[in-house]
Amino acid sequence: MSAVIETKDLYKIYKDQASEVHAVDGVSLCILQGEFTAIVGPSGSGKTTLLNLIGGLDTPTSGSLFIEGEDISRLSPKELIDFRLHNIGFIFQSYNLIPVLTAKENVSFIMDMQGQKRKEADRRSLELLEAVGLGERTDSRPAKLSGGQQQRVAVARALASKPRFILADEPTANLDSKSAENLLDMMEKLNKQEQTTFLFSTHDPRIMAKARRIITLEDGRVVSDIVK
Amino acid sequence: MIRLSWRNIWRNHRRTVITIASVFFAVFLSILMMSFSNGSWGRMIENMLRTQTGHIQIHLKGYWDDQVTDNFMEMEEETITRLNGIEHVVNVSPRIETFAMASSDYNMSKGIAVVGIDPVKEDGKSSLSKRIVTGSYLGPADQGVLIGKALSEYLKVSVGDSLALIGQGYHGAGAVGLYPIRGIVSFITPEMDKGLLYMSLPAAQEFISMPDGYSGILIAIDDGKALEETLQKVSEAIDTSVYEVLSWKVTMKDLLKQAESDAAFSKIILVVLYLIVGFGILGTVIMMTTERRREFGMVVALGMRKGRLAGSVALELFFMTCIGLLAGLVVSIPIVLFFYYHPIPIGGELAVAMSAYGMEAVIPMEASPVLFVSQVLIVLLITSLTILYPVRVILKLEVNKALRS
């Protein structure tokens, strides 16, 4: 398996006049193609910061960050946006769907931005919504969907751009346990069937139970890295 | 992007309605206000020019700067006929304007303005005969005079009495004459009522000892917009090395200034209106930008370029502006056109006085395309300025912070 994500001595340091906070403190790790990995740790341990760095949403203070061999810490902000569009799928804690678009339009939104043809984008959106179990709700707007259904649309949206990996920041945090179970089963299935790489930041024991690799952070440092 | 922008404007109906209403009222009120202001001033100036001073005046070169009898002019009848034939010219009135001391039998005297007119042409232009309160109007070569009611009371004279006039004639000649009063006229302004005397042009020419002389020739035209074109044609019809041709903008500088200062005041009110509307729109734009900061962060995180996102938000405001502009035009154009074709009538004594001067006692609205286009462009500019706020916020957006907001 090839490395999809590789970090070397990655630091993110926040400074103010009085102190210096090492949110990510020299993290070196390698995520391989097809992994189903959870980054865990207490609040403030640096999970979300690490995920933001890997996702190109934030820039490291020092260190290198390679996505399939490309050092994205050297990309300009504009190049980073384009890189995210074509390489990374995001699933956010609070779904973050565009409220004025239907489920299908939310999914095809990414493909529209990629410049794909409308017909092809519509076809793939329907396929993806079918795959996440929302084939009947393609024309519903987010407000008409439950939290679990919205997060499924977010998963379909994350997959729409055919990304190299998907970053999911606390994806089950706002879901009831049944919806969370369903969502996780679905993501696990996608991971196994499509070899889609998932990297979670989570507190949720259900994700930890399903993850095949668990990286534990404390004070911005990797304190354990267990492959089940 | 168009679909996204269009749908976004309807996600908060109340805010959208406020923004559209702001644009609507800005366009509607500014068009109505400017149309009314321009229309009323335009009509007032047009009335004044048509009935009193003419749109164009011809004098001997140098007369306007030094208005003395020695600078009076002569012009061949053939040239005056040619001026009458110029397109848009509706009235060519040679006249004499000079000053004299008027004295009555009651040892009363007063310095007055003496105006020599062609009684027929003047009546056709300003309906002077309608303002006679006692006595009769002047005949074509009448040797009598018409005076204002206040002047007759001051000099204690009435119709049938005579006035002695003493003034300055052409080339140093004395101007002296005894003139019977044919009629008493009621003038609209007190200054004219107590200080103006009309006599026929031949009588005035005799008075100043200049048989074919005029102080100037007043030309009225049928279309104020054709002023420059007519001015050019008049200049071509006469010898401009001898005569000066002046538009009303020179001869009626005070009126023009008054109109301009009124227009300036209207513009100040408009600027206040634009500011209120502009800040109203800006308020809703700031609210919208703040509420959607997280969403902006999310779409940039997903891969939408900031420029494209800013364009999408600008498009939302453009849509709302267009709806407001269209609504403003749809409502204001019929109102303006209605009052353009059916001007607001003026009532009371002013209406009577205006009619007596041959003026239509109405306040029309201006219905010029320039008025509509200029107001639309100004409102578009205001909304374009408010667009700068979300555009700036988006371009400076820090995605991770926006996602946490």
PDB file of N, CA and C in Angstrom, chain B residues 104-139:
ATOM      1  N   SER B 104     -45.588 113.838 -12.412  1.00  0.00           N
ATOM      2  CA  SER B 104     -47.015 114.090 -12.638  1.00  0.00           C
ATOM      3  C   SER B 104     -47.344 115.539 -12.293  1.00  0.00           C
ATOM      4  N   ASP B 105     -48.604 115.904 -12.535  1.00  0.00           N
ATOM      5  CA  ASP B 105     -49.057 117.266 -12.225  1.00  0.00           C
ATOM      6  C   ASP B 105     -49.074 117.538 -10.727  1.00  0.00           C
ATOM      7  N   TYR B 106     -48.947 116.498  -9.955  1.00  0.00           N
ATOM      8  CA  TYR B 106     -49.058 116.664  -8.500  1.00  0.00           C
ATOM      9  C   TYR B 106     -47.692 116.789  -7.827  1.00  0.00           C
ATOM     10  N   ASN B 107     -46.712 117.227  -8.619  1.00  0.00           N
ATOM     11  CA  ASN B 107     -45.345 117.405  -8.113  1.00  0.00           C
ATOM     12  C   ASN B 107     -44.749 116.128  -7.551  1.00  0.00           C
ATOM     13  N   MET B 108     -45.204 115.012  -8.086  1.00  0.00           N
ATOM     14  CA  MET B 108     -44.642 113.723  -7.671  1.00  0.00           C
ATOM     15  C   MET B 108     -43.756 113.220  -8.810  1.00  0.00           C
ATOM     16  N   SER B 109     -42.606 112.715  -8.477  1.00  0.00           N
ATOM     17  CA  SER B 109     -41.745 112.163  -9.528  1.00  0.00           C
ATOM     18  C   SER B 109     -41.035 110.901  -9.025  1.00  0.00           C
ATOM     19  N   LYS B 110     -40.621 110.076 -10.004  1.00  0.00           N
ATOM     20  CA  LYS B 110     -39.997 108.796  -9.629  1.00  0.00           C
ATOM     21  C   LYS B 110     -39.156 108.280 -10.796  1.00  0.00           C
ATOM     22  N   GLY B 111     -38.003 107.707 -10.460  1.00  0.00           N
ATOM     23  CA  GLY B 111     -37.190 107.086 -11.494  1.00  0.00           C
ATOM     24  C   GLY B 111     -37.808 105.742 -11.881  1.00  0.00           C
ATOM     25  N   ILE B 112     -38.001 105.549 -13.197  1.00  0.00           N
ATOM     26  CA  ILE B 112     -38.681 104.322 -13.635  1.00  0.00           C
ATOM     27  C   ILE B 112     -37.954 103.697 -14.830  1.00  0.00           C
ATOM     28  N   ALA B 113     -38.311 102.450 -15.097  1.00  0.00           N
ATOM     29  CA  ALA B 113     -37.812 101.788 -16.304  1.00  0.00           C
ATOM     30  C   ALA B 113     -38.824 102.033 -17.416  1.00  0.00           C
ATOM     31  N   VAL B 114     -38.319 102.431 -18.585  1.00  0.00           N
ATOM     32  CA  VAL B 114     -39.198 102.665 -19.735  1.00  0.00           C
ATOM     33  C   VAL B 114     -38.936 101.539 -20.741  1.00  0.00           C
ATOM     34  N   VAL B 115     -40.009 100.866 -21.112  1.00  0.00           N
ATOM     35  CA  VAL B 115     -39.865  99.753 -22.051  1.00  0.00           C
ATOM     36  C   VAL B 115     -40.676 100.061 -23.308  1.00  0.00           C
ATOM     37  N   GLY B 116     -39.962 100.106 -24.429  1.00  0.00           N
ATOM     38  CA  GLY B 116     -40.639 100.323 -25.701  1.00  0.00           C
ATOM     39  C   GLY B 116     -40.902  98.992 -26.362  1.00  0.00           C
ATOM     40  N   ILE B 117     -42.180  98.745 -26.696  1.00  0.00           N
ATOM     41  CA  ILE B 117     -42.551  97.419 -27.216  1.00  0.00           C
ATOM     42  C   ILE B 117     -43.342  97.545 -28.514  1.00  0.00           C
ATOM     43  N   ASP B 118     -43.350  96.426 -29.249  1.00  0.00           N
ATOM     44  CA  ASP B 118     -44.305  96.312 -30.351  1.00  0.00           C
ATOM     45  C   ASP B 118     -45.577  95.788 -29.691  1.00  0.00           C
ATOM     46  N   PRO B 119     -46.602  96.622 -29.502  1.00  0.00           N
ATOM     47  CA  PRO B 119     -47.763  96.227 -28.697  1.00  0.00           C
ATOM     48  C   PRO B 119     -48.418  94.928 -29.157  1.00  0.00           C
ATOM     49  N   VAL B 120     -48.432  94.705 -30.466  1.00  0.00           N
ATOM     50  CA  VAL B 120     -49.097  93.495 -30.981  1.00  0.00           C
ATOM     51  C   VAL B 120     -48.284  92.249 -30.615  1.00  0.00           C
ATOM     52  N   LYS B 121     -46.969  92.311 -30.918  1.00  0.00           N
ATOM     53  CA  LYS B 121     -46.110  91.150 -30.632  1.00  0.00           C
ATOM     54  C   LYS B 121     -46.035  90.873 -29.134  1.00  0.00           C
ATOM     55  N   GLU B 122     -45.935  91.955 -28.356  1.00  0.00           N
ATOM     56  CA  GLU B 122     -45.813  91.789 -26.902  1.00  0.00           C
ATOM     57  C   GLU B 122     -47.064  91.120 -26.337  1.00  0.00           C
ATOM     58  N   ASP B 123     -48.215  91.523 -26.877  1.00  0.00           N
ATOM     59  CA  ASP B 123     -49.464  90.938 -26.377  1.00  0.00           C
ATOM     60  C   ASP B 123     -49.544  89.457 -26.728  1.00  0.00           C
ATOM     61  N   GLY B 124     -49.053  89.144 -27.939  1.00  0.00           N
ATOM     62  CA  GLY B 124     -49.046  87.737 -28.349  1.00  0.00           C
ATOM     63  C   GLY B 124     -48.107  86.919 -27.474  1.00  0.00           C
ATOM     64  N   LYS B 125     -47.080  87.550 -26.974  1.00  0.00           N
ATOM     65  CA  LYS B 125     -46.049  86.857 -26.188  1.00  0.00           C
ATOM     66  C   LYS B 125     -46.430  86.763 -24.714  1.00  0.00           C
ATOM     67  N   SER B 126     -46.816  87.910 -24.130  1.00  0.00           N
ATOM     68  CA  SER B 126     -47.000  87.919 -22.674  1.00  0.00           C
ATOM     69  C   SER B 126     -48.416  88.280 -22.227  1.00  0.00           C
ATOM     70  N   SER B 127     -49.341  88.421 -23.183  1.00  0.00           N
ATOM     71  CA  SER B 127     -50.752  88.731 -22.852  1.00  0.00           C
ATOM     72  C   SER B 127     -50.844  89.983 -21.978  1.00  0.00           C
ATOM     73  N   LEU B 128     -50.064  91.003 -22.344  1.00  0.00           N
ATOM     74  CA  LEU B 128     -50.037  92.228 -21.543  1.00  0.00           C
ATOM     75  C   LEU B 128     -51.420  92.878 -21.433  1.00  0.00           C
ATOM     76  N   SER B 129     -52.203  92.819 -22.532  1.00  0.00           N
ATOM     77  CA  SER B 129     -53.515  93.497 -22.528  1.00  0.00           C
ATOM     78  C   SER B 129     -54.450  92.918 -21.461  1.00  0.00           C
ATOM     79  N   LYS B 130     -54.201  91.616 -21.111  1.00  0.00           N
ATOM     80  CA  LYS B 130     -55.080  90.975 -20.116  1.00  0.00           C
ATOM     81  C   LYS B 130     -54.860  91.529 -18.712  1.00  0.00           C
ATOM     82  N   ARG B 131     -53.720  92.212 -18.538  1.00  0.00           N
ATOM     83  CA  ARG B 131     -53.406  92.721 -17.200  1.00  0.00           C
ATOM     84  C   ARG B 131     -53.829  94.178 -17.007  1.00  0.00           C
ATOM     85  N   ILE B 132     -54.523  94.737 -18.022  1.00  0.00           N
ATOM     86  CA  ILE B 132     -55.027  96.113 -17.900  1.00  0.00           C
ATOM     87  C   ILE B 132     -56.169  96.119 -16.871  1.00  0.00           C
ATOM     88  N   VAL B 133     -56.031  96.917 -15.836  1.00  0.00           N
ATOM     89  CA  VAL B 133     -57.119  96.983 -14.837  1.00  0.00           C
ATOM     90  C   VAL B 133     -58.015  98.211 -15.078  1.00  0.00           C
ATOM     91  N   THR B 134     -57.430  99.249 -15.671  1.00  0.00           N
ATOM     92  CA  THR B 134     -58.218 100.434 -16.028  1.00  0.00           C
ATOM     93  C   THR B 134     -57.708 100.948 -17.355  1.00  0.00           C
ATOM     94  N   GLY B 135     -58.601 101.455 -18.202  1.00  0.00           N
ATOM     95  CA  GLY B 135     -58.194 102.045 -19.466  1.00  0.00           C
ATOM     96  C   GLY B 135     -58.086 101.020 -20.566  1.00  0.00           C
ATOM     97  N   SER B 136     -57.197 101.301 -21.547  1.00  0.00           N
ATOM     98  CA  SER B 136     -57.114 100.411 -22.711  1.00  0.00           C
ATOM     99  C   SER B 136     -55.658 100.080 -23.027  1.00  0.00           C
ATOM    100  N   TYR B 137     -55.505  99.122 -23.944  1.00  0.00           N
ATOM    101  CA  TYR B 137     -54.164  98.678 -24.349  1.00  0.00           C
ATOM    102  C   TYR B 137     -53.627  99.631 -25.411  1.00  0.00           C
ATOM    103  N   LEU B 138     -52.319  99.516 -25.704  1.00  0.00           N
ATOM    104  CA  LEU B 138     -51.682 100.423 -26.664  1.00  0.00           C
ATOM    105  C   LEU B 138     -51.969 100.002 -28.100  1.00  0.00           C
ATOM    106  N   GLY B 139     -52.107 100.985 -28.989  1.00  0.00           N
ATOM    107  CA  GLY B 139     -52.176 100.706 -30.413  1.00  0.00           C
ATOM    108  C   GLY B 139     -50.761 100.565 -30.952  1.00  0.00           C
TER     109      GLY B 139
END
